[in-house]
PDB file of C-alpha atoms in Angstrom:
ATOM      1  CA  MET A   1     -44.167 -27.845 -26.165  1.00 69.00           C
ATOM      2  CA  GLN A   2     -44.939 -29.346 -22.923  1.00 73.00           C
ATOM      3  CA  VAL A   3     -45.175 -26.758 -21.483  1.00 71.00           C
ATOM      4  CA  LEU A   4     -47.401 -25.033 -24.111  1.00 74.00           C
ATOM      5  CA  LYS A   5     -49.694 -27.734 -24.275  1.00 79.00           C
ATOM      6  CA  ALA A   6     -49.996 -27.215 -20.701  1.00 76.00           C
ATOM      7  CA  MET A   7     -50.935 -23.644 -21.094  1.00 76.00           C
ATOM      8  CA  PHE A   8     -53.831 -24.507 -23.671  1.00 78.00           C
ATOM      9  CA  LYS A   9     -55.382 -26.329 -21.646  1.00 80.00           C
ATOM     10  CA  GLN A  10     -55.847 -23.677 -18.655  1.00 82.00           C
ATOM     11  CA  PRO A  11     -58.492 -21.076 -20.437  1.00 85.00           C
ATOM     12  CA  ALA A  12     -56.803 -17.985 -17.863  1.00 85.00           C
ATOM     13  CA  ALA A  13     -53.472 -18.778 -19.252  1.00 83.00           C
ATOM     14  CA  LEU A  14     -54.458 -19.415 -22.767  1.00 88.00           C
ATOM     15  CA  PHE A  15     -56.389 -16.194 -22.837  1.00 90.00           C
ATOM     16  CA  GLY A  16     -53.126 -13.816 -21.445  1.00 88.00           C
ATOM     17  CA  LEU A  17     -50.952 -16.333 -24.017  1.00 89.00           C
ATOM     18  CA  VAL A  18     -53.170 -14.677 -26.604  1.00 92.00           C
ATOM     19  CA  VAL A  19     -53.421 -11.153 -25.904  1.00 92.00           C
ATOM     20  CA  VAL A  20     -49.843 -10.931 -24.850  1.00 90.00           C
ATOM     21  CA  ALA A  21     -49.062 -12.667 -28.222  1.00 92.00           C
ATOM     22  CA  LEU A  22     -51.391 -10.091 -30.187  1.00 93.00           C
ATOM     23  CA  VAL A  23     -49.916  -6.790 -28.363  1.00 91.00           C
ATOM     24  CA  VAL A  24     -46.570  -8.174 -29.097  1.00 91.00           C
ATOM     25  CA  LEU A  25     -47.784  -8.740 -33.173  1.00 94.00           C
ATOM     26  CA  LEU A  26     -49.365  -5.420 -33.050  1.00 92.00           C
ATOM     27  CA  ALA A  27     -46.235  -2.951 -31.219  1.00 91.00           C
ATOM     28  CA  LEU A  28     -43.804  -5.250 -34.096  1.00 91.00           C
ATOM     29  CA  ALA A  29     -45.587  -4.179 -36.842  1.00 92.00           C
ATOM     30  CA  ALA A  30     -46.392  -0.607 -35.743  1.00 90.00           C
ATOM     31  CA  PRO A  31     -44.883   0.590 -38.678  1.00 91.00           C
ATOM     32  CA  VAL A  32     -47.209  -1.169 -40.973  1.00 92.00           C
ATOM     33  CA  ILE A  33     -50.535  -1.081 -39.683  1.00 92.00           C
ATOM     34  CA  ALA A  34     -50.365   2.885 -38.024  1.00 90.00           C
ATOM     35  CA  PRO A  35     -52.332   4.234 -40.491  1.00 90.00           C
ATOM     36  CA  TYR A  36     -50.313   7.964 -39.448  1.00 90.00           C
ATOM     37  CA  SER A  37     -47.028   8.838 -38.375  1.00 89.00           C
ATOM     38  CA  PRO A  38     -47.504   9.046 -34.192  1.00 88.00           C
ATOM     39  CA  ASP A  39     -45.887  12.438 -34.245  1.00 87.00           C
ATOM     40  CA  GLU A  40     -48.335  13.690 -37.248  1.00 86.00           C
ATOM     41  CA  GLN A  41     -50.672  16.441 -36.294  1.00 85.00           C
ATOM     42  CA  MET A  42     -52.894  16.561 -38.651  1.00 84.00           C
ATOM     43  CA  PHE A  43     -54.977  20.239 -39.969  1.00 81.00           C
ATOM     44  CA  ASP A  44     -58.316  18.311 -39.714  1.00 84.00           C
ATOM     45  CA  GLY A  45     -57.461  16.656 -36.724  1.00 81.00           C
ATOM     46  CA  LEU A  46     -59.388  18.932 -34.114  1.00 82.00           C
ATOM     47  CA  THR A  47     -62.673  20.634 -34.103  1.00 82.00           C
ATOM     48  CA  LEU A  48     -63.231  24.336 -35.301  1.00 77.00           C
ATOM     49  CA  GLU A  49     -62.766  24.827 -31.210  1.00 79.00           C
ATOM     50  CA  GLY A  50     -59.210  23.038 -31.106  1.00 77.00           C
ATOM     51  CA  ALA A  51     -60.801  19.778 -29.097  1.00 83.00           C
ATOM     52  CA  PRO A  52     -59.964  16.794 -29.781  1.00 88.00           C
ATOM     53  CA  LEU A  53     -62.157  14.664 -32.394  1.00 87.00           C
ATOM     54  CA  PRO A  54     -63.639  11.376 -30.837  1.00 87.00           C
ATOM     55  CA  PRO A  55     -63.377   7.902 -32.755  1.00 89.00           C
ATOM     56  CA  SER A  56     -64.586   7.773 -36.471  1.00 88.00           C
ATOM     57  CA  ALA A  57     -63.964   5.543 -39.293  1.00 87.00           C
ATOM     58  CA  GLN A  58     -60.891   8.249 -40.415  1.00 87.00           C
ATOM     59  CA  PHE A  59     -59.743   8.379 -36.162  1.00 88.00           C
ATOM     60  CA  LEU A  60     -60.215   4.638 -35.037  1.00 88.00           C
ATOM     61  CA  LEU A  61     -59.849   5.682 -31.213  1.00 89.00           C
ATOM     62  CA  GLY A  62     -60.093   9.818 -31.927  1.00 87.00           C
ATOM     63  CA  THR A  63     -57.163  12.107 -31.945  1.00 88.00           C
ATOM     64  CA  ASP A  64     -55.415  13.671 -29.171  1.00 87.00           C
ATOM     65  CA  THR A  65     -54.884  17.226 -27.638  1.00 85.00           C
ATOM     66  CA  LEU A  66     -53.147  18.490 -30.587  1.00 86.00           C
ATOM     67  CA  GLY A  67     -54.878  16.453 -33.540  1.00 87.00           C
ATOM     68  CA  ARG A  68     -52.307  13.332 -33.805  1.00 90.00           C
ATOM     69  CA  ASP A  69     -53.989   9.766 -34.334  1.00 90.00           C
ATOM     70  CA  LEU A  70     -54.867   7.883 -31.152  1.00 91.00           C
ATOM     71  CA  PHE A  71     -54.646   4.520 -32.472  1.00 92.00           C
ATOM     72  CA  SER A  72     -51.335   5.311 -34.241  1.00 91.00           C
ATOM     73  CA  ARG A  73     -49.730   6.482 -30.767  1.00 91.00           C
ATOM     74  CA  LEU A  74     -51.191   3.400 -29.054  1.00 92.00           C
ATOM     75  CA  LEU A  75     -49.297   1.376 -31.470  1.00 92.00           C
ATOM     76  CA  TYR A  76     -46.344   2.891 -31.070  1.00 92.00           C
ATOM     77  CA  GLY A  77     -46.125   3.461 -27.417  1.00 89.00           C
ATOM     78  CA  ALA A  78     -46.925  -0.522 -27.243  1.00 90.00           C
ATOM     79  CA  ARG A  79     -43.440  -0.720 -28.347  1.00 89.00           C
ATOM     80  CA  THR A  80     -41.655   1.743 -25.909  1.00 87.00           C
ATOM     81  CA  SER A  81     -43.484   0.122 -23.048  1.00 84.00           C
ATOM     82  CA  LEU A  82     -42.538  -3.390 -24.361  1.00 86.00           C
ATOM     83  CA  VAL A  83     -39.302  -2.348 -24.890  1.00 87.00           C
ATOM     84  CA  ILE A  84     -38.836  -1.064 -21.282  1.00 85.00           C
ATOM     85  CA  GLY A  85     -40.849  -4.179 -20.029  1.00 83.00           C
ATOM     86  CA  LEU A  86     -38.175  -6.432 -21.524  1.00 85.00           C
ATOM     87  CA  VAL A  87     -35.089  -4.601 -20.911  1.00 87.00           C
ATOM     88  CA  ALA A  88     -35.772  -3.583 -17.213  1.00 87.00           C
ATOM     89  CA  ASN A  89     -37.336  -6.796 -16.275  1.00 86.00           C
ATOM     90  CA  GLY A  90     -33.915  -8.961 -17.752  1.00 87.00           C
ATOM     91  CA  VAL A  91     -31.786  -6.615 -16.074  1.00 90.00           C
ATOM     92  CA  ALA A  92     -33.959  -6.734 -12.989  1.00 89.00           C
ATOM     93  CA  VAL A  93     -34.219 -10.668 -13.007  1.00 89.00           C
ATOM     94  CA  SER A  94     -30.604 -11.114 -14.168  1.00 89.00           C
ATOM     95  CA  ILE A  95     -29.018  -8.619 -10.888  1.00 91.00           C
ATOM     96  CA  GLY A  96     -31.717 -10.810  -8.512  1.00 90.00           C
ATOM     97  CA  LEU A  97     -30.319 -14.201  -9.764  1.00 90.00           C
ATOM     98  CA  MET A  98     -26.802 -13.046  -8.972  1.00 89.00           C
ATOM     99  CA  ILE A  99     -27.556 -11.630  -5.765  1.00 90.00           C
ATOM    100  CA  GLY A 100     -29.669 -14.119  -4.551  1.00 88.00           C
ATOM    101  CA  ILE A 101     -27.399 -17.252  -5.515  1.00 89.00           C
ATOM    102  CA  LEU A 102     -24.131 -15.839  -4.118  1.00 88.00           C
ATOM    103  CA  SER A 103     -25.350 -14.679  -1.040  1.00 87.00           C
ATOM    104  CA  GLY A 104     -26.929 -18.153  -0.584  1.00 85.00           C
ATOM    105  CA  TYR A 105     -24.327 -19.898  -1.674  1.00 83.00           C
ATOM    106  CA  MET A 106     -21.289 -17.789  -0.047  1.00 82.00           C
ATOM    107  CA  GLN A 107     -23.334 -17.498   3.335  1.00 74.00           C
ATOM    108  CA  GLY A 108     -21.235 -15.585   5.772  1.00 77.00           C
ATOM    109  CA  LEU A 109     -19.837 -12.512   5.978  1.00 84.00           C
ATOM    110  CA  VAL A 110     -20.325 -11.585   2.035  1.00 82.00           C
ATOM    111  CA  GLY A 111     -24.006 -13.672   2.033  1.00 81.00           C
ATOM    112  CA  ASN A 112     -24.881 -11.465   5.011  1.00 85.00           C
ATOM    113  CA  ALA A 113     -23.688  -7.989   3.182  1.00 88.00           C
ATOM    114  CA  LEU A 114     -25.697  -9.061   0.526  1.00 87.00           C
ATOM    115  CA  MET A 115     -29.138  -9.868   2.064  1.00 87.00           C
ATOM    116  CA  ARG A 116     -28.886  -7.411   4.188  1.00 87.00           C
ATOM    117  CA  PHE A 117     -28.451  -5.323   1.030  1.00 88.00           C
ATOM    118  CA  THR A 118     -31.453  -6.566  -0.265  1.00 87.00           C
ATOM    119  CA  ASP A 119     -33.313  -5.718   2.334  1.00 85.00           C
ATOM    120  CA  LEU A 120     -32.912  -2.139   2.448  1.00 85.00           C
ATOM    121  CA  MET A 121     -33.816  -2.375  -0.878  1.00 84.00           C
ATOM    122  CA  MET A 122     -36.964  -3.513   0.066  1.00 82.00           C
ATOM    123  CA  ALA A 123     -36.999  -1.053   2.860  1.00 81.00           C
ATOM    124  CA  PHE A 124     -37.777   1.541   0.367  1.00 77.00           C
ATOM    125  CA  PRO A 125     -40.687   2.428  -1.210  1.00 78.00           C
ATOM    126  CA  ALA A 126     -40.570   1.136  -5.099  1.00 73.00           C
ATOM    127  CA  LEU A 127     -42.285   3.618  -6.457  1.00 76.00           C
ATOM    128  CA  LEU A 128     -40.678   6.487  -4.239  1.00 80.00           C
ATOM    129  CA  LEU A 129     -37.496   5.837  -4.994  1.00 77.00           C
ATOM    130  CA  ALA A 130     -37.993   5.128  -8.640  1.00 77.00           C
ATOM    131  CA  ILE A 131     -39.353   9.067  -8.701  1.00 78.00           C
ATOM    132  CA  VAL A 132     -36.362   9.755  -7.236  1.00 79.00           C
ATOM    133  CA  LEU A 133     -33.804   7.731  -9.256  1.00 76.00           C
ATOM    134  CA  ALA A 134     -35.529   9.313 -11.922  1.00 73.00           C
ATOM    135  CA  ALA A 135     -36.005  13.122 -10.933  1.00 74.00           C
ATOM    136  CA  LEU A 136     -32.279  12.807 -10.363  1.00 78.00           C
ATOM    137  CA  LEU A 137     -31.169  11.198 -13.903  1.00 77.00           C
ATOM    138  CA  ARG A 138     -32.194  12.964 -17.089  1.00 74.00           C
ATOM    139  CA  PRO A 139     -35.156  10.874 -18.566  1.00 70.00           C
ATOM    140  CA  SER A 140     -35.356   8.505 -22.004  1.00 75.00           C
ATOM    141  CA  LEU A 141     -36.330   5.882 -22.730  1.00 78.00           C
ATOM    142  CA  TRP A 142     -32.929   3.511 -21.799  1.00 82.00           C
ATOM    143  CA  ILE A 143     -32.612   5.876 -18.321  1.00 81.00           C
ATOM    144  CA  VAL A 144     -36.177   4.711 -17.179  1.00 82.00           C
ATOM    145  CA  ALA A 145     -35.146   1.139 -18.282  1.00 84.00           C
ATOM    146  CA  MET A 146     -32.381   1.073 -15.781  1.00 84.00           C
ATOM    147  CA  VAL A 147     -34.319   3.110 -13.234  1.00 82.00           C
ATOM    148  CA  ILE A 148     -36.789   0.083 -13.086  1.00 83.00           C
ATOM    149  CA  ALA A 149     -34.384  -2.464 -13.162  1.00 86.00           C
ATOM    150  CA  LEU A 150     -32.866  -1.000  -9.890  1.00 83.00           C
ATOM    151  CA  VAL A 151     -36.072  -1.402  -8.037  1.00 82.00           C
ATOM    152  CA  ASN A 152     -37.394  -4.192  -9.068  1.00 84.00           C
ATOM    153  CA  TRP A 153     -34.300  -6.783  -8.425  1.00 88.00           C
ATOM    154  CA  VAL A 154     -35.132  -7.407  -4.768  1.00 88.00           C
ATOM    155  CA  GLN A 155     -38.147 -10.082  -4.890  1.00 86.00           C
ATOM    156  CA  VAL A 156     -36.092 -12.181  -7.498  1.00 88.00           C
ATOM    157  CA  ALA A 157     -33.123 -11.583  -5.394  1.00 89.00           C
ATOM    158  CA  ARG A 158     -35.276 -12.914  -2.345  1.00 88.00           C
ATOM    159  CA  ILE A 159     -37.053 -15.920  -3.285  1.00 87.00           C
ATOM    160  CA  VAL A 160     -33.679 -17.107  -5.159  1.00 89.00           C
ATOM    161  CA  TYR A 161     -31.684 -16.826  -2.137  1.00 88.00           C
ATOM    162  CA  THR A 162     -34.267 -18.764  -0.393  1.00 86.00           C
ATOM    163  CA  GLU A 163     -34.112 -21.488  -3.031  1.00 86.00           C
ATOM    164  CA  THR A 164     -30.466 -21.417  -3.106  1.00 87.00           C
ATOM    165  CA  ARG A 165     -30.039 -21.911   0.504  1.00 85.00           C
ATOM    166  CA  GLY A 166     -32.061 -25.480   0.334  1.00 83.00           C
ATOM    167  CA  LEU A 167     -30.340 -26.774  -3.060  1.00 82.00           C
ATOM    168  CA  VAL A 168     -26.735 -26.011  -0.988  1.00 81.00           C
ATOM    169  CA  GLU A 169     -27.657 -28.570   1.520  1.00 79.00           C
ATOM    170  CA  ARG A 170     -29.026 -31.291  -0.543  1.00 79.00           C
ATOM    171  CA  ASP A 171     -27.164 -34.378  -1.409  1.00 78.00           C
ATOM    172  CA  PHE A 172     -26.048 -34.270  -4.371  1.00 78.00           C
ATOM    173  CA  ILE A 173     -24.237 -31.019  -3.552  1.00 77.00           C
ATOM    174  CA  LEU A 174     -22.606 -32.240  -1.052  1.00 78.00           C
ATOM    175  CA  ALA A 175     -21.900 -34.963  -2.964  1.00 82.00           C
ATOM    176  CA  GLU A 176     -20.540 -32.795  -5.512  1.00 75.00           C
ATOM    177  CA  ARG A 177     -18.189 -31.033  -3.162  1.00 75.00           C
ATOM    178  CA  SER A 178     -16.737 -34.768  -1.459  1.00 78.00           C
ATOM    179  CA  LEU A 179     -15.711 -35.034  -5.087  1.00 75.00           C
ATOM    180  CA  GLY A 180     -13.628 -31.608  -5.278  1.00 74.00           C
ATOM    181  CA  ALA A 181     -15.634 -29.967  -7.559  1.00 72.00           C
ATOM    182  CA  GLY A 182     -14.899 -26.267  -7.759  1.00 74.00           C
ATOM    183  CA  HIS A 183     -17.284 -23.559  -6.529  1.00 73.00           C
ATOM    184  CA  GLY A 184     -17.805 -22.965 -10.343  1.00 75.00           C
ATOM    185  CA  ARG A 185     -18.985 -26.112 -11.587  1.00 78.00           C
ATOM    186  CA  ILE A 186     -21.383 -26.211  -8.678  1.00 79.00           C
ATOM    187  CA  LEU A 187     -22.724 -22.431  -9.013  1.00 80.00           C
ATOM    188  CA  PHE A 188     -23.746 -23.287 -12.937  1.00 80.00           C
ATOM    189  CA  HIS A 189     -23.975 -26.929 -13.386  1.00 78.00           C
ATOM    190  CA  HIS A 190     -25.759 -27.982 -10.494  1.00 78.00           C
ATOM    191  CA  ILE A 191     -27.331 -24.788  -8.620  1.00 83.00           C
ATOM    192  CA  LEU A 192     -28.557 -22.363 -11.727  1.00 83.00           C
ATOM    193  CA  PRO A 193     -29.996 -24.623 -14.050  1.00 81.00           C
ATOM    194  CA  HIS A 194     -32.560 -25.288 -10.893  1.00 81.00           C
ATOM    195  CA  LEU A 195     -33.500 -21.855 -10.743  1.00 84.00           C
ATOM    196  CA  VAL A 196     -34.182 -21.367 -14.511  1.00 80.00           C
ATOM    197  CA  PRO A 197     -38.035 -22.109 -13.780  1.00 79.00           C
ATOM    198  CA  THR A 198     -38.299 -19.565 -10.956  1.00 80.00           C
ATOM    199  CA  ALA A 199     -36.290 -16.828 -13.192  1.00 82.00           C
ATOM    200  CA  ILE A 200     -38.481 -17.764 -16.145  1.00 81.00           C
ATOM    201  CA  VAL A 201     -41.630 -17.515 -13.906  1.00 78.00           C
ATOM    202  CA  TRP A 202     -40.248 -14.103 -12.056  1.00 80.00           C
ATOM    203  CA  GLY A 203     -39.168 -13.026 -15.653  1.00 80.00           C
ATOM    204  CA  THR A 204     -43.058 -13.658 -16.591  1.00 80.00           C
ATOM    205  CA  LEU A 205     -44.075 -11.748 -13.818  1.00 78.00           C
ATOM    206  CA  GLY A 206     -42.554  -9.198 -13.773  1.00 80.00           C
ATOM    207  CA  ILE A 207     -42.964  -7.794 -17.081  1.00 81.00           C
ATOM    208  CA  ALA A 208     -46.735  -6.511 -15.492  1.00 79.00           C
ATOM    209  CA  THR A 209     -44.792  -4.696 -12.666  1.00 81.00           C
ATOM    210  CA  THR A 210     -42.694  -3.199 -15.216  1.00 83.00           C
ATOM    211  CA  VAL A 211     -44.884  -2.183 -17.979  1.00 80.00           C
ATOM    212  CA  LEU A 212     -46.856  -0.513 -14.910  1.00 80.00           C
ATOM    213  CA  LEU A 213     -44.459   1.575 -12.797  1.00 82.00           C
ATOM    214  CA  GLU A 214     -43.027   2.846 -16.634  1.00 80.00           C
ATOM    215  CA  ALA A 215     -46.816   4.209 -16.971  1.00 79.00           C
ATOM    216  CA  THR A 216     -46.656   5.687 -13.427  1.00 81.00           C
ATOM    217  CA  LEU A 217     -43.077   7.468 -14.471  1.00 81.00           C
ATOM    218  CA  SER A 218     -44.444   8.580 -17.527  1.00 78.00           C
ATOM    219  CA  PHE A 219     -47.937   9.384 -16.051  1.00 76.00           C
ATOM    220  CA  LEU A 220     -45.981  11.393 -13.496  1.00 77.00           C
ATOM    221  CA  GLY A 221     -44.031  13.142 -16.407  1.00 74.00           C
ATOM    222  CA  ILE A 222     -40.435  11.932 -15.261  1.00 77.00           C
ATOM    223  CA  GLY A 223     -40.932   8.512 -17.394  1.00 76.00           C
ATOM    224  CA  VAL A 224     -39.959   8.849 -21.111  1.00 78.00           C
ATOM    225  CA  GLN A 225     -40.264  12.030 -22.548  1.00 78.00           C
ATOM    226  CA  PRO A 226     -42.377  13.423 -25.377  1.00 76.00           C
ATOM    227  CA  PRO A 227     -42.637  13.503 -28.702  1.00 78.00           C
ATOM    228  CA  THR A 228     -41.835   9.354 -28.069  1.00 82.00           C
ATOM    229  CA  PRO A 229     -44.893   7.595 -27.134  1.00 86.00           C
ATOM    230  CA  SER A 230     -45.298   5.841 -23.909  1.00 84.00           C
ATOM    231  CA  TRP A 231     -48.591   4.367 -22.759  1.00 85.00           C
ATOM    232  CA  GLY A 232     -48.145   6.267 -19.768  1.00 82.00           C
ATOM    233  CA  ASN A 233     -47.370   9.629 -21.426  1.00 83.00           C
ATOM    234  CA  ILE A 234     -50.238   9.181 -23.295  1.00 85.00           C
ATOM    235  CA  ILE A 235     -52.381   9.478 -20.522  1.00 84.00           C
ATOM    236  CA  PHE A 236     -49.945  12.128 -18.807  1.00 83.00           C
ATOM    237  CA  GLU A 237     -51.171  14.658 -22.160  1.00 82.00           C
ATOM    238  CA  SER A 238     -54.685  14.099 -21.524  1.00 82.00           C
ATOM    239  CA  GLN A 239     -55.681  14.088 -18.273  1.00 80.00           C
ATOM    240  CA  SER A 240     -56.530  17.830 -18.769  1.00 78.00           C
ATOM    241  CA  TYR A 241     -59.451  16.826 -21.179  1.00 80.00           C
ATOM    242  CA  PHE A 242     -60.625  13.702 -18.905  1.00 79.00           C
ATOM    243  CA  GLN A 243     -63.898  15.091 -19.105  1.00 81.00           C
ATOM    244  CA  ALA A 244     -64.650  16.866 -22.315  1.00 82.00           C
ATOM    245  CA  ALA A 245     -62.382  13.495 -24.239  1.00 84.00           C
ATOM    246  CA  PRO A 246     -62.279  10.468 -21.746  1.00 87.00           C
ATOM    247  CA  TRP A 247     -61.577   8.156 -24.703  1.00 86.00           C
ATOM    248  CA  LEU A 248     -57.998   9.939 -24.749  1.00 88.00           C
ATOM    249  CA  VAL A 249     -57.648   8.058 -20.688  1.00 87.00           C
ATOM    250  CA  PHE A 250     -59.731   5.210 -20.769  1.00 89.00           C
ATOM    251  CA  ILE A 251     -58.098   3.313 -23.961  1.00 90.00           C
ATOM    252  CA  PRO A 252     -54.905   3.922 -23.004  1.00 88.00           C
ATOM    253  CA  GLY A 253     -55.477   2.532 -19.467  1.00 87.00           C
ATOM    254  CA  ALA A 254     -57.586  -0.688 -20.302  1.00 91.00           C
ATOM    255  CA  VAL A 255     -54.803  -1.320 -22.903  1.00 90.00           C
ATOM    256  CA  ILE A 256     -52.479  -0.822 -19.601  1.00 87.00           C
ATOM    257  CA  LEU A 257     -54.661  -2.780 -17.417  1.00 88.00           C
ATOM    258  CA  LEU A 258     -55.774  -5.777 -19.805  1.00 90.00           C
ATOM    259  CA  THR A 259     -51.400  -6.237 -21.239  1.00 89.00           C
ATOM    260  CA  ALA A 260     -50.768  -6.292 -17.396  1.00 86.00           C
ATOM    261  CA  LEU A 261     -53.265  -8.416 -16.294  1.00 88.00           C
ATOM    262  CA  SER A 262     -52.185 -10.863 -19.372  1.00 89.00           C
ATOM    263  CA  PHE A 263     -48.649 -10.782 -18.335  1.00 87.00           C
ATOM    264  CA  ASN A 264     -49.734 -11.580 -14.724  1.00 85.00           C
ATOM    265  CA  LEU A 265     -52.115 -15.039 -16.422  1.00 86.00           C
ATOM    266  CA  VAL A 266     -49.411 -16.544 -17.630  1.00 85.00           C
ATOM    267  CA  GLY A 267     -47.116 -16.081 -15.272  1.00 80.00           C
ATOM    268  CA  ASP A 268     -49.448 -17.441 -12.930  1.00 80.00           C
ATOM    269  CA  ALA A 269     -49.592 -20.634 -15.051  1.00 82.00           C
ATOM    270  CA  LEU A 270     -45.834 -21.008 -15.906  1.00 79.00           C
ATOM    271  CA  ARG A 271     -45.614 -20.842 -11.937  1.00 75.00           C
ATOM    272  CA  ASP A 272     -48.088 -23.911 -11.820  1.00 75.00           C
ATOM    273  CA  ILE A 273     -46.651 -25.757 -14.537  1.00 76.00           C
ATOM    274  CA  LEU A 274     -42.598 -24.916 -13.851  1.00 71.00           C
ATOM    275  CA  ASP A 275     -42.781 -24.866  -9.757  1.00 60.00           C
ATOM    276  CA  PRO A 276     -43.156 -28.344  -8.479  1.00 51.00           C
ATOM    277  CA  THR A 277     -44.423 -26.875  -4.952  1.00 48.00           C
ATOM    278  CA  GLN A 278     -47.292 -25.337  -7.457  1.00 49.00           C
ATOM    279  CA  ARG A 279     -48.495 -27.883  -9.402  1.00 48.00           C
ATOM    280  CA  GLY A 280     -51.514 -29.969  -8.335  1.00 46.00           C
ATOM    281  CA  ARG A 281     -52.724 -26.923  -6.217  1.00 46.00           C
ATOM    282  CA  GLY A 282     -55.911 -24.824  -7.132  1.00 43.00           C
TER     283      GLY A 282
END
């Protein structure tokens, strides 16, 4: 409640929180709100020449190249993009926490090996690595989520490693060791609780990156495969109509941009609230 109260005092964070809540609510209520099935190709959804229809009273955001309602597809696409964002980012944060804590706490050969592996992964461009992995594996919703998780954990691991190295040298950790506390107790009862705010902040910020990366992979044709709608493949399927039917590209693009911006605003606010080193800074 204290975190929410602090966020309500920041206009940018409040805007981001409202947009995120609205997107999640619309995604959950898609079967109720959507006027049509996302895969329904309607006879009256195209002009006599076979072109998509612009926004109208019948089709709020127009139709796509196959005569499907764009509004319905965006609602169901939100479910796909958010599921991938939450799952992929949750896995990425978990992997980053595990590797960062172990490498920062154990040090020595094991710790150095884990961090060198992290540095090696950071040396690869994330998008290029994701494209290679997605091309090698058969694209599906869960495969795309795992591919994104495998390229997004390195930043979390590096941050957690740095914080863990600082915590290991603190007096209360040294006191626990002198009292005979085991490694498990020190890791789970004293170090991990101090890293929870970091995990929350990076988990929130990472959702925006994950949503954008999923949209990029789907736009390139190696992400979520049709007929399953996602914001990225909606743009991919409509790119040839960029000039004739610009709403098919601009509306999904604006939704992606607004959602990513909102998650970033919420993540920045959480960082300022939960991270003691950021408090009081402008």
